[in-house]
Amino acid sequence: MASKNVCEVLLDNLHAAGARQIFGVTGDALNPFLEAIRSDGRFEWIAVRHEENAAFAACSQAALTGGIGVCAGTVGPGALHLINGLYNAKRELAGVVAITGQISHKQRSTEYHQEVNLTKMFDEVCHFQAVIDSAEQTSRLVQIAIQRAMIDKEIVRVELPIDVSEEKVPASRSRHHLVTQPSTVIPPLSEIERAAAVINKAKKVAFFCGVGCREAKGQIIELARRINAPVVHTLKGKDIFDYDDGPVVGMTGLIGNPGGYHALRDCDVMIMLGTDFPYDWFIKDGPEIIQVDRRVGNVGRRAALTVGLVGTVKETIELLAPLINDKADSTYLTLQKKRSGKWLEAMDKQGDLSNDGEPLHPQLVAKAVSDHAADDAIFATDTGLCVVWIARQMRLKGGRRLVGSFNHSSLGSGFPTGLGAIATHPDREVWVMCGDGGFGMSMQDFVTAARYGWPLKVIVFNNSELGFVKMEMEVAGYAYNRDATHLDNPDFVAYAKSCGGDGARVEKASEILPAIEAALKSDKPFLIDAIVSAGELVMPPHVDVKQAWGFGISKIKEGILGLKGDHAQWDNWEEEIKATR
């Protein structure tokens, strides 16, 4: 059998791991790799306009499939552009393989053109780096890298120096068995029994569930019904649990609801399942806490635990459930369901199309999309206020999925996340939900969606502001700073059409449904430029004294600046007053 070169062996291993697409921007050091892809026939090279978008797309693909995503950039600056998207994948626990070129060995340490010590630069973000210095190393290093991405959901990098990538790999070393199936993890029975004893003696139990519960929803709901325990979830768990799922009461946190907030604050025992929820001030000292997570580094990181269990959620709950006694008292669950139901009614009312004031309330757009998108639609979200409207006005029950930069929270991630989603599932509706600030950071790849004929539906909540940053300033007690947060935007619809897509501008409530219908019918990427209020106030489920004080101080400061001639302050107040109508 003829020997294969370094790039061909790499492709064999990627294919064995289930990869079929590679997002990237090519360059001279990647030319041998691109040639191998062209000759191979099993892969699609997706040429994006910025490497950071390639990494975000690869992260999205890994998150949706549970497998790996693959991105690529050439030497120096091309490779460095990948880093922010890879950081996002690291924080989202998405297994991504980054392939980078490198200058030849003989030019190292000479300040050669575009020379960068990529090993040092990627050391913080990558869990493992396979630097291919000889053909003989290839199979072993590539195997280690891909297995760590596939099984441990880590970020790995494969470096292909231009003078090595076409060398032949000895046939005897061209293939190793690749481990592609993860193992389940089960805690010791003695620890499971300890957890059961804590739950059995409690009167008020609440579940707090994250994305690690995706394979265990049925088991969790069944156990929660038996013991009349409210189920609270994180934002990443929103596409797993829905309000219609019996004991589910929704989210806690800054964008949560009173039912979720009080379910965790007032319980005797909190059972944390598959979540590393970072906002520990929403986890009150007092309740006994049982945490189940497959990663030992997550156990006990956010709160003091009564019992910590290292295990996969589904298997752990299946062993725990038979040890739990039924609880007949439904008072606690009924109270939290009442709170969340009342809140949900208020959110639906906020999003009703009868609220036809101008500028638009963004809630109307979000709810309309939720009401009309397909039952298995994928929603790719950016960072900022758009996340609030997704959390509060959108329902993700059934087969819907939500992907985004939830832990890294990188502005500009929404659109390339949508690219990764539609490349992975071209047969499903994919909606990108982003603000004007986020879309402006990654809009260069709208032309990529048009190039590949992907009918993305893009909602831009256009308030001409970095809205979430503005809100953070005010809560912290700072006055509105127009120079820092105001945005002068282009005509996004005209831009979309110039890229080969289509779009519609929405300024009135009556224009929302026709625009959504046009997006659904379009076979091109379609952008809805929704001109929404910049004065919309976002209130958490519980406002503490510090937050109220900070907001009050910001208004006093704004008033003083307005009296001194800063007319932007009066404009800001006018927008906020309009938003309350």
Coordinates of C-alpha atoms in Angstrom, one line a residue:
M1 CA 0.0 0.0 0.0
A2 CA 1.3 3.4 -1.0
S3 CA 2.4 5.7 1.8
K4 CA 0.4 8.7 2.6
N5 CA 1.8 12.1 3.4
V6 CA 1.3 14.0 6.7
C7 CA -1.8 15.9 5.5
E8 CA -3.5 12.8 4.2
V9 CA -3.0 10.9 7.4
L10 CA -4.4 13.9 9.3
L11 CA -7.5 13.8 7.1
D12 CA -7.9 10.0 7.7
N13 CA -8.0 10.6 11.4
L14 CA -10.4 13.6 11.1
H15 CA -12.7 11.5 9.0
A16 CA -12.6 8.6 11.5
A17 CA -13.7 11.1 14.2
G18 CA -16.7 12.1 12.1
A19 CA -15.5 15.4 10.7
R20 CA -16.7 16.3 7.3
Q21 CA -16.3 20.1 7.1
I22 CA -13.3 22.4 7.8
F23 CA -13.9 26.1 8.3
G24 CA -10.9 28.3 7.5
V25 CA -8.9 30.9 5.5
T26 CA -6.1 29.4 3.5
G27 CA -2.6 30.7 3.0
D28 CA 0.7 29.5 1.6
A29 CA 1.6 27.1 4.5
L30 CA -1.8 25.5 4.2
N31 CA -1.6 24.9 0.5
P32 CA -0.5 21.2 0.9
F33 CA -3.4 20.6 3.3
L34 CA -5.9 22.2 0.8
E35 CA -4.5 20.0 -2.0
A36 CA -4.9 16.9 0.2
I37 CA -8.6 18.0 0.8
R38 CA -9.2 18.4 -2.9
S39 CA -7.7 15.0 -3.7
D40 CA -9.5 13.3 -0.8
G41 CA -13.1 14.0 -1.7
R42 CA -14.5 13.3 1.7
F43 CA -14.3 16.8 3.1
E44 CA -15.8 20.2 2.4
W45 CA -13.6 23.2 2.8
I46 CA -15.7 26.2 3.9
A47 CA -13.9 29.4 3.0
V48 CA -14.9 32.1 5.5
R49 CA -13.7 35.7 5.4
H50 CA -12.2 35.8 8.9
E51 CA -10.5 33.0 10.9
E52 CA -12.2 34.0 14.2
N53 CA -15.5 33.3 12.5
A54 CA -14.1 29.9 11.4
A55 CA -13.4 29.0 15.0
F56 CA -16.9 30.2 16.2
A57 CA -18.5 28.1 13.4
A58 CA -16.4 25.0 14.4
C59 CA -17.4 25.5 18.1
S60 CA -21.1 25.6 17.0
Q61 CA -20.7 22.4 15.0
A62 CA -19.1 20.6 17.9
A63 CA -21.8 21.8 20.3
L64 CA -24.6 20.7 18.1
T65 CA -23.2 17.3 17.1
G66 CA -21.4 16.3 20.3
G67 CA -18.4 15.5 18.2
I68 CA -15.7 17.7 16.9
G69 CA -15.5 20.9 14.9
V70 CA -12.5 21.7 12.7
C71 CA -11.1 25.1 11.8
A72 CA -7.9 26.3 10.1
G73 CA -5.6 29.3 9.6
T74 CA -2.2 29.7 8.1
V75 CA 1.0 31.0 9.7
G76 CA 1.3 34.0 12.0
P77 CA -1.6 36.4 11.8
G78 CA -3.9 33.8 10.1
A79 CA -3.5 31.4 13.0
L80 CA -3.7 34.1 15.7
H81 CA -7.1 35.2 14.4
L82 CA -8.5 31.8 15.5
I83 CA -7.7 32.4 19.2
N84 CA -10.9 34.2 20.4
G85 CA -13.2 31.7 18.8
L86 CA -11.2 28.9 20.3
Y87 CA -11.5 30.5 23.7
N88 CA -15.2 30.4 23.3
A89 CA -15.1 26.7 22.4
K90 CA -12.9 26.1 25.5
R91 CA -15.4 27.8 27.8
E92 CA -18.3 26.0 26.1
L93 CA -16.6 22.6 26.5
A94 CA -16.8 22.0 22.7
G95 CA -14.1 19.8 21.2
V96 CA -12.4 21.7 18.4
V97 CA -9.4 20.8 16.3
A98 CA -7.5 23.9 15.1
I99 CA -5.1 23.3 12.2
T100 CA -2.4 25.9 11.5
G101 CA 0.4 26.2 9.1
Q102 CA 3.9 27.2 10.1
I103 CA 7.1 28.4 8.4
S104 CA 9.8 26.0 7.6
H105 CA 12.2 24.8 10.3
K106 CA 15.3 26.4 8.6
Q107 CA 13.7 29.9 8.9
R108 CA 12.8 29.6 12.6
S109 CA 14.2 32.2 15.1
T110 CA 15.3 34.5 12.2
E111 CA 12.4 37.1 12.4
Y112 CA 11.2 35.5 9.2
H113 CA 8.1 37.0 7.4
Q114 CA 5.0 36.3 9.6
E115 CA 7.0 34.2 12.0
V116 CA 5.2 33.7 15.3
N117 CA 5.9 31.2 18.0
L118 CA 2.5 29.6 17.8
T119 CA 3.1 27.1 20.6
K120 CA 3.6 29.9 23.1
M121 CA 0.7 31.9 21.7
F122 CA -1.8 29.0 21.9
D123 CA -0.6 27.6 25.2
E124 CA -3.3 29.3 27.2
V125 CA -6.2 28.2 25.0
C126 CA -5.2 24.7 23.9
H127 CA -5.1 21.7 26.1
F128 CA -2.8 19.9 23.7
Q129 CA -0.7 20.9 20.7
A130 CA 0.5 18.4 18.1
V131 CA 3.5 20.1 16.5
I132 CA 4.4 17.9 13.6
D133 CA 8.2 18.1 13.3
S134 CA 8.6 14.8 11.4
A135 CA 6.4 12.5 9.4
E136 CA 7.1 9.7 11.8
Q137 CA 5.3 11.6 14.6
T138 CA 2.2 12.3 12.7
S139 CA -0.2 9.4 13.5
R140 CA 0.6 9.3 17.2
L141 CA 0.4 13.0 17.8
V142 CA -2.8 13.4 15.6
Q143 CA -4.4 10.5 17.4
I144 CA -3.7 12.1 20.8
A145 CA -5.0 15.5 19.7
I146 CA -8.2 14.3 18.1
Q147 CA -9.1 11.9 20.9
R148 CA -8.7 14.6 23.5
A149 CA -11.0 16.9 21.4
M150 CA -13.5 14.1 20.8
I151 CA -13.7 12.5 24.3
D152 CA -12.6 15.2 26.7
K153 CA -14.1 18.1 24.7
E154 CA -10.8 19.9 24.7
I155 CA -9.2 22.4 22.3
V156 CA -6.3 21.0 20.4
R157 CA -4.0 22.4 17.7
V158 CA -2.2 20.6 14.9
E159 CA 0.8 22.5 13.5
L160 CA 1.8 21.7 9.9
P161 CA 5.2 23.2 9.0
I162 CA 5.4 23.9 5.3
D163 CA 8.6 21.7 5.0
V164 CA 7.0 18.7 6.7
S165 CA 3.4 18.5 5.6
E166 CA 4.0 16.7 2.3
E167 CA 6.5 14.2 3.7
K168 CA 5.5 10.5 3.5
V169 CA 4.5 8.8 6.7
P170 CA 5.9 5.3 7.0
A171 CA 3.1 2.8 6.2
S172 CA 3.8 1.0 9.5
R173 CA 3.0 4.2 11.4
S174 CA 0.2 5.6 9.2
R175 CA -2.7 4.4 11.3
H176 CA -3.6 4.0 15.0
H177 CA -7.0 3.0 16.4
L178 CA -8.9 6.1 17.2
V179 CA -11.2 6.2 20.3
T180 CA -14.4 8.0 19.4
Q181 CA -16.9 6.9 21.9
P182 CA -16.9 8.5 25.4
S183 CA -17.4 6.4 28.5
T184 CA -20.0 6.9 31.2
V185 CA -18.8 7.8 34.7
I186 CA -20.5 6.4 37.8
P187 CA -19.9 7.7 41.4
P188 CA -19.3 5.2 44.2
L189 CA -22.5 3.7 45.5
S190 CA -21.7 4.8 49.1
E191 CA -21.7 8.4 47.9
I192 CA -24.9 8.0 46.0
E193 CA -26.5 6.6 49.2
R194 CA -25.2 9.7 51.1
A195 CA -26.9 11.9 48.6
A196 CA -30.2 9.9 48.8
A197 CA -30.2 10.3 52.6
V198 CA -29.9 14.1 52.4
I199 CA -32.7 14.3 49.9
N200 CA -35.0 12.0 51.8
K201 CA -34.9 14.0 55.0
A202 CA -35.6 17.4 53.2
K203 CA -39.0 19.0 52.9
K204 CA -38.2 21.4 50.0
V205 CA -36.0 20.1 47.2
A206 CA -35.1 21.9 44.0
F207 CA -33.2 20.8 41.0
F208 CA -30.8 23.1 39.2
C209 CA -30.0 21.8 35.8
G210 CA -27.5 22.7 33.1
V211 CA -26.5 21.6 29.7
G212 CA -25.0 18.4 31.1
C213 CA -28.6 17.1 31.5
R214 CA -29.3 16.8 27.8
E215 CA -29.3 13.0 27.9
A216 CA -31.1 12.8 31.2
K217 CA -34.2 15.0 30.9
G218 CA -36.7 12.1 31.2
Q219 CA -35.1 10.7 34.4
I220 CA -34.9 14.2 36.0
I221 CA -38.5 15.1 35.2
E222 CA -39.7 11.8 36.5
L223 CA -37.8 12.1 39.8
A224 CA -38.9 15.7 40.2
R225 CA -42.5 14.7 39.8
R226 CA -42.2 12.0 42.4
I227 CA -40.8 14.4 45.1
N228 CA -42.7 17.5 44.0
A229 CA -39.4 19.4 43.3
P230 CA -39.3 22.5 41.0
V231 CA -36.8 22.2 38.2
V232 CA -34.7 25.3 37.5
H233 CA -32.4 25.5 34.6
T234 CA -29.6 27.6 33.3
L235 CA -29.7 29.5 30.0
K236 CA -27.8 26.7 28.3
G237 CA -30.4 24.3 29.6
K238 CA -33.3 26.3 28.0
D239 CA -33.4 24.0 25.0
I240 CA -33.6 21.0 27.2
F241 CA -36.4 22.0 29.7
D242 CA -39.6 23.9 28.9
Y243 CA -42.4 25.3 31.1
D244 CA -44.7 22.7 29.7
D245 CA -42.5 19.9 31.2
G246 CA -44.4 19.5 34.5
P247 CA -42.2 20.7 37.4
V248 CA -40.1 23.0 35.3
V249 CA -40.2 26.6 36.6
G250 CA -37.5 28.2 34.3
M251 CA -34.4 30.1 35.0
T252 CA -32.7 32.0 37.8
G253 CA -29.9 34.5 37.4
L254 CA -29.8 38.0 36.0
I255 CA -32.2 37.2 33.2
G256 CA -34.2 34.6 35.2
N257 CA -37.7 34.7 36.7
P258 CA -39.1 34.9 40.2
G259 CA -40.1 31.2 40.2
G260 CA -36.6 30.0 39.4
Y261 CA -35.0 32.5 41.7
H262 CA -37.1 31.6 44.8
A263 CA -37.1 27.9 44.0
L264 CA -33.3 27.9 44.6
R265 CA -33.2 30.6 47.3
D266 CA -35.9 29.0 49.6
C267 CA -35.2 25.3 49.2
D268 CA -33.7 23.0 51.9
V269 CA -31.7 20.9 49.4
M270 CA -30.5 22.0 46.0
I271 CA -29.5 19.3 43.5
M272 CA -27.1 20.8 40.9
L273 CA -26.9 18.6 37.8
G274 CA -24.5 19.2 34.9
T275 CA -24.1 22.9 35.5
D276 CA -21.2 25.1 36.3
F277 CA -23.4 28.2 36.7
P278 CA -20.9 31.1 37.4
Y279 CA -23.1 33.6 39.2
D280 CA -22.6 32.2 42.7
W281 CA -24.5 35.1 44.4
F282 CA -27.7 33.5 43.1
I283 CA -26.8 30.4 45.1
K284 CA -27.7 31.3 48.7
D285 CA -25.7 30.0 51.6
G286 CA -27.9 27.7 53.7
P287 CA -29.4 24.9 51.6
E288 CA -27.6 21.6 51.6
I289 CA -26.2 21.2 48.0
I290 CA -25.7 18.0 46.1
Q291 CA -23.7 18.4 42.9
V292 CA -23.3 15.9 40.0
D293 CA -20.8 16.6 37.3
R294 CA -18.6 14.5 35.0
R295 CA -15.7 16.9 35.6
V296 CA -14.2 16.9 39.0
G297 CA -12.9 20.5 38.5
N298 CA -16.5 21.7 38.5
V299 CA -17.6 20.0 41.7
G300 CA -17.7 22.5 44.6
R301 CA -16.4 25.3 42.5
R302 CA -19.4 27.6 43.0
A303 CA -20.7 26.6 46.4
A304 CA -19.9 24.6 49.5
L305 CA -21.3 21.1 49.0
T306 CA -22.9 18.5 51.3
V307 CA -22.3 15.8 48.7
G308 CA -20.2 16.0 45.5
L309 CA -20.6 13.2 42.9
V310 CA -18.3 12.9 39.9
G311 CA -20.4 11.2 37.3
T312 CA -22.4 11.5 34.1
V313 CA -25.9 12.9 35.0
K314 CA -28.1 10.2 33.3
E315 CA -26.3 7.2 34.9
T316 CA -26.0 8.9 38.3
I317 CA -29.7 9.8 38.4
E318 CA -30.7 6.3 37.4
L319 CA -28.8 4.9 40.4
L320 CA -30.0 7.6 42.7
A321 CA -33.7 7.6 41.9
P322 CA -34.6 4.2 43.3
L323 CA -33.2 5.3 46.7
I324 CA -35.4 8.4 46.9
N325 CA -38.7 8.3 48.7
D326 CA -41.8 9.9 47.2
K327 CA -42.9 13.3 48.7
A328 CA -46.6 14.0 48.7
D329 CA -46.5 17.7 49.7
S330 CA -46.7 19.8 46.6
T331 CA -47.0 23.2 48.3
Y332 CA -43.5 24.3 47.4
L333 CA -43.6 23.3 43.8
T334 CA -47.1 24.8 43.4
L335 CA -45.9 28.2 44.7
Q336 CA -42.9 28.3 42.3
K337 CA -45.1 27.2 39.4
K338 CA -47.5 30.0 40.2
R339 CA -44.7 32.6 40.3
S340 CA -43.2 31.5 37.0
G341 CA -46.6 31.2 35.4
K342 CA -47.5 34.7 36.3
W343 CA -44.1 36.0 35.1
L344 CA -44.5 34.0 31.8
E345 CA -47.9 35.6 31.2
A346 CA -46.3 39.1 31.7
M347 CA -43.5 38.2 29.2
D348 CA -46.1 37.0 26.6
K349 CA -48.0 40.3 27.1
Q350 CA -44.8 42.3 26.6
G351 CA -44.3 40.5 23.3
D352 CA -47.8 40.9 22.0
L353 CA -48.1 42.6 18.6
S354 CA -50.7 44.9 20.0
N355 CA -47.9 46.8 21.7
D356 CA -47.4 48.8 18.5
G357 CA -45.4 51.8 19.9
E358 CA -42.4 53.2 18.0
P359 CA -39.6 52.5 18.2
L360 CA -40.4 48.9 18.5
H361 CA -40.2 46.9 21.7
P362 CA -37.6 44.1 20.9
Q363 CA -39.8 41.6 22.8
L364 CA -42.3 41.7 19.9
V365 CA -39.8 40.5 17.4
A366 CA -38.4 37.7 19.6
K367 CA -41.9 36.4 20.4
A368 CA -43.0 36.5 16.8
V369 CA -40.0 34.5 15.7
S370 CA -40.6 32.0 18.5
D371 CA -44.2 31.6 17.4
H372 CA -43.5 31.1 13.7
A373 CA -40.1 29.2 13.6
A374 CA -40.0 25.5 12.9
D375 CA -40.4 23.0 15.8
D376 CA -36.8 21.9 15.2
A377 CA -35.3 25.3 14.5
I378 CA -31.8 26.1 15.7
F379 CA -31.3 29.5 17.3
A380 CA -27.8 31.0 17.3
T381 CA -27.4 33.9 19.6
D382 CA -24.9 36.7 20.0
T383 CA -24.0 38.3 23.3
G384 CA -25.9 41.3 24.7
L385 CA -29.6 42.2 25.1
C386 CA -30.7 39.8 22.4
V387 CA -30.0 37.0 24.9
V388 CA -32.5 38.6 27.3
W389 CA -35.3 38.5 24.7
I390 CA -34.4 34.8 23.8
A391 CA -34.5 33.9 27.5
R392 CA -37.8 35.7 28.2
Q393 CA -39.9 35.7 25.0
M394 CA -38.8 32.6 23.2
R395 CA -39.8 29.0 23.8
L396 CA -37.4 26.2 22.8
K397 CA -39.5 23.1 23.5
G398 CA -39.5 20.1 21.3
G399 CA -36.5 19.7 19.0
R400 CA -35.3 23.3 19.0
R401 CA -31.7 24.0 19.9
L402 CA -29.9 27.1 21.2
V403 CA -26.2 27.7 20.6
G404 CA -24.0 30.7 21.5
S405 CA -21.2 32.1 23.5
F406 CA -22.7 31.7 26.9
N407 CA -19.6 31.5 29.1
H408 CA -17.0 33.4 27.1
S409 CA -19.7 35.9 26.0
S410 CA -17.9 37.2 23.0
L411 CA -19.6 40.0 21.1
G412 CA -19.7 39.1 17.4
S413 CA -20.1 35.4 17.9
G414 CA -23.7 35.1 16.9
F415 CA -23.5 35.2 13.1
P416 CA -20.6 32.7 12.7
T417 CA -22.3 30.4 15.3
G418 CA -25.2 30.4 12.8
L419 CA -22.9 29.6 10.0
G420 CA -21.6 26.6 11.9
A421 CA -25.2 25.5 12.6
I422 CA -26.5 25.7 9.1
A423 CA -23.4 24.0 7.7
T424 CA -24.0 21.2 10.1
H425 CA -27.8 21.0 9.5
P426 CA -28.6 22.6 6.1
D427 CA -32.0 20.9 6.2
R428 CA -33.1 22.8 9.3
E429 CA -34.2 26.4 9.9
V430 CA -31.4 28.4 11.5
W431 CA -32.1 31.8 13.1
V432 CA -29.3 34.1 14.1
M433 CA -30.4 36.5 16.9
C434 CA -28.0 39.4 17.4
G435 CA -27.7 43.0 18.1
D436 CA -26.4 45.7 15.8
G437 CA -23.1 45.8 17.7
G438 CA -22.5 42.0 17.5
F439 CA -23.6 41.7 13.8
G440 CA -21.3 44.6 12.9
M441 CA -18.3 42.6 14.2
S442 CA -18.8 39.6 12.0
M443 CA -21.0 40.8 9.1
Q444 CA -18.2 40.2 6.6
D445 CA -19.2 36.6 6.5
F446 CA -22.8 37.3 5.4
V447 CA -21.3 36.9 1.9
T448 CA -20.2 33.4 2.9
A449 CA -23.8 32.4 3.6
A450 CA -24.8 33.7 0.2
R451 CA -21.9 31.9 -1.5
Y452 CA -22.9 28.5 -0.1
G453 CA -26.6 29.1 -0.6
W454 CA -27.4 28.8 3.1
P455 CA -30.9 30.4 3.8
L456 CA -29.9 31.8 7.2
K457 CA -32.5 34.0 8.9
V458 CA -30.8 36.8 10.6
I459 CA -32.5 39.1 13.1
V460 CA -30.6 42.3 14.0
F461 CA -32.1 44.1 17.0
N462 CA -31.0 47.5 15.8
N463 CA -31.1 50.1 18.6
S464 CA -27.9 52.0 17.6
E465 CA -26.4 51.2 20.9
L466 CA -24.2 48.7 22.7
G467 CA -27.3 48.2 24.8
F468 CA -26.1 45.7 27.4
V469 CA -23.0 47.8 28.0
K470 CA -25.1 50.9 28.5
M471 CA -27.3 49.0 31.0
E472 CA -24.2 47.8 32.9
M473 CA -22.9 51.4 33.1
E474 CA -26.2 52.6 34.6
V475 CA -26.5 49.8 37.1
A476 CA -22.9 50.5 38.3
G477 CA -23.8 54.2 38.8
Y478 CA -22.2 55.7 35.7
A479 CA -24.0 58.2 33.5
Y480 CA -24.9 57.4 29.9
N481 CA -21.8 57.8 27.7
R482 CA -22.9 58.3 24.1
D483 CA -19.4 58.4 22.7
A484 CA -18.7 55.0 24.1
T485 CA -21.9 53.1 23.4
H486 CA -23.7 54.8 20.5
L487 CA -23.5 53.1 17.1
D488 CA -23.8 54.7 13.6
N489 CA -24.9 51.8 11.5
P490 CA -25.0 51.2 7.8
D491 CA -28.2 50.1 5.9
F492 CA -28.0 46.5 6.9
V493 CA -30.7 45.4 4.4
A494 CA -28.8 47.1 1.5
Y495 CA -25.7 45.3 2.7
A496 CA -27.4 41.9 2.8
K497 CA -28.6 42.4 -0.8
S498 CA -25.2 43.5 -2.0
C499 CA -23.8 40.2 -0.6
G500 CA -26.3 38.2 -2.6
G501 CA -28.9 37.8 0.1
D502 CA -32.2 39.5 0.9
G503 CA -33.8 41.4 3.7
A504 CA -36.4 43.6 5.1
R505 CA -36.4 46.6 7.5
V506 CA -39.0 46.5 10.3
E507 CA -40.1 49.7 12.1
K508 CA -43.7 48.9 13.0
A509 CA -45.4 46.0 14.7
S510 CA -47.5 45.4 11.6
E511 CA -44.3 44.8 9.6
I512 CA -42.9 42.0 11.8
L513 CA -45.0 39.1 10.5
P514 CA -44.6 39.9 6.8
A515 CA -40.8 40.1 7.3
I516 CA -40.7 36.7 9.1
E517 CA -42.9 35.2 6.4
A518 CA -40.5 36.5 3.7
A519 CA -37.5 35.1 5.6
L520 CA -39.2 31.7 5.9
K521 CA -39.9 31.6 2.1
S522 CA -36.5 32.9 1.1
D523 CA -33.9 30.5 -0.4
K524 CA -31.2 33.0 0.3
P525 CA -29.7 34.4 3.6
F526 CA -32.4 36.8 4.8
L527 CA -31.7 39.7 7.2
I528 CA -34.5 41.4 9.2
D529 CA -33.3 44.8 10.4
A530 CA -35.5 45.5 13.4
I531 CA -35.4 49.1 14.5
V532 CA -36.0 48.7 18.2
S533 CA -36.0 50.9 21.3
A534 CA -32.7 51.7 22.9
G535 CA -34.4 52.6 26.2
E536 CA -35.7 49.1 27.1
L537 CA -34.9 48.4 30.8
V538 CA -34.0 44.9 31.8
M539 CA -34.9 44.0 35.4
P540 CA -33.6 40.9 37.1
P541 CA -36.0 38.7 39.1
H542 CA -34.7 40.3 42.3
V543 CA -33.3 43.8 42.5
D544 CA -30.9 44.4 45.4
V545 CA -30.2 47.6 47.1
K546 CA -26.8 48.0 45.4
Q547 CA -28.3 47.7 41.9
A548 CA -31.1 50.2 42.7
W549 CA -28.7 52.6 44.3
G550 CA -26.4 52.4 41.3
F551 CA -29.2 53.0 38.8
G552 CA -30.5 55.9 40.8
I553 CA -27.0 57.5 41.0
S554 CA -26.6 57.1 37.2
K555 CA -29.9 59.0 36.7
I556 CA -28.8 61.9 39.0
K557 CA -25.5 62.1 37.1
E558 CA -27.3 62.1 33.8
G559 CA -29.5 64.9 34.9
I560 CA -26.6 67.0 36.0
L561 CA -24.8 66.4 32.7
G562 CA -28.0 67.3 30.8
L563 CA -28.3 70.6 32.7
K564 CA -24.7 71.3 31.7
G565 CA -25.5 71.0 28.0
D566 CA -25.0 67.3 27.3
H567 CA -28.2 66.8 25.2
A568 CA -27.5 63.1 24.7
Q569 CA -28.7 62.6 28.3
W570 CA -32.1 64.1 27.5
D571 CA -32.3 61.9 24.3
N572 CA -31.4 58.9 26.4
W573 CA -34.2 59.7 29.0
E574 CA -36.7 60.2 26.2
E575 CA -35.9 56.7 24.8
E576 CA -36.2 55.1 28.2
I577 CA -39.6 56.8 28.8
K578 CA -40.9 55.8 25.4
A579 CA -39.9 52.2 26.2
T580 CA -42.2 52.1 29.2
R581 CA -45.3 53.0 27.2

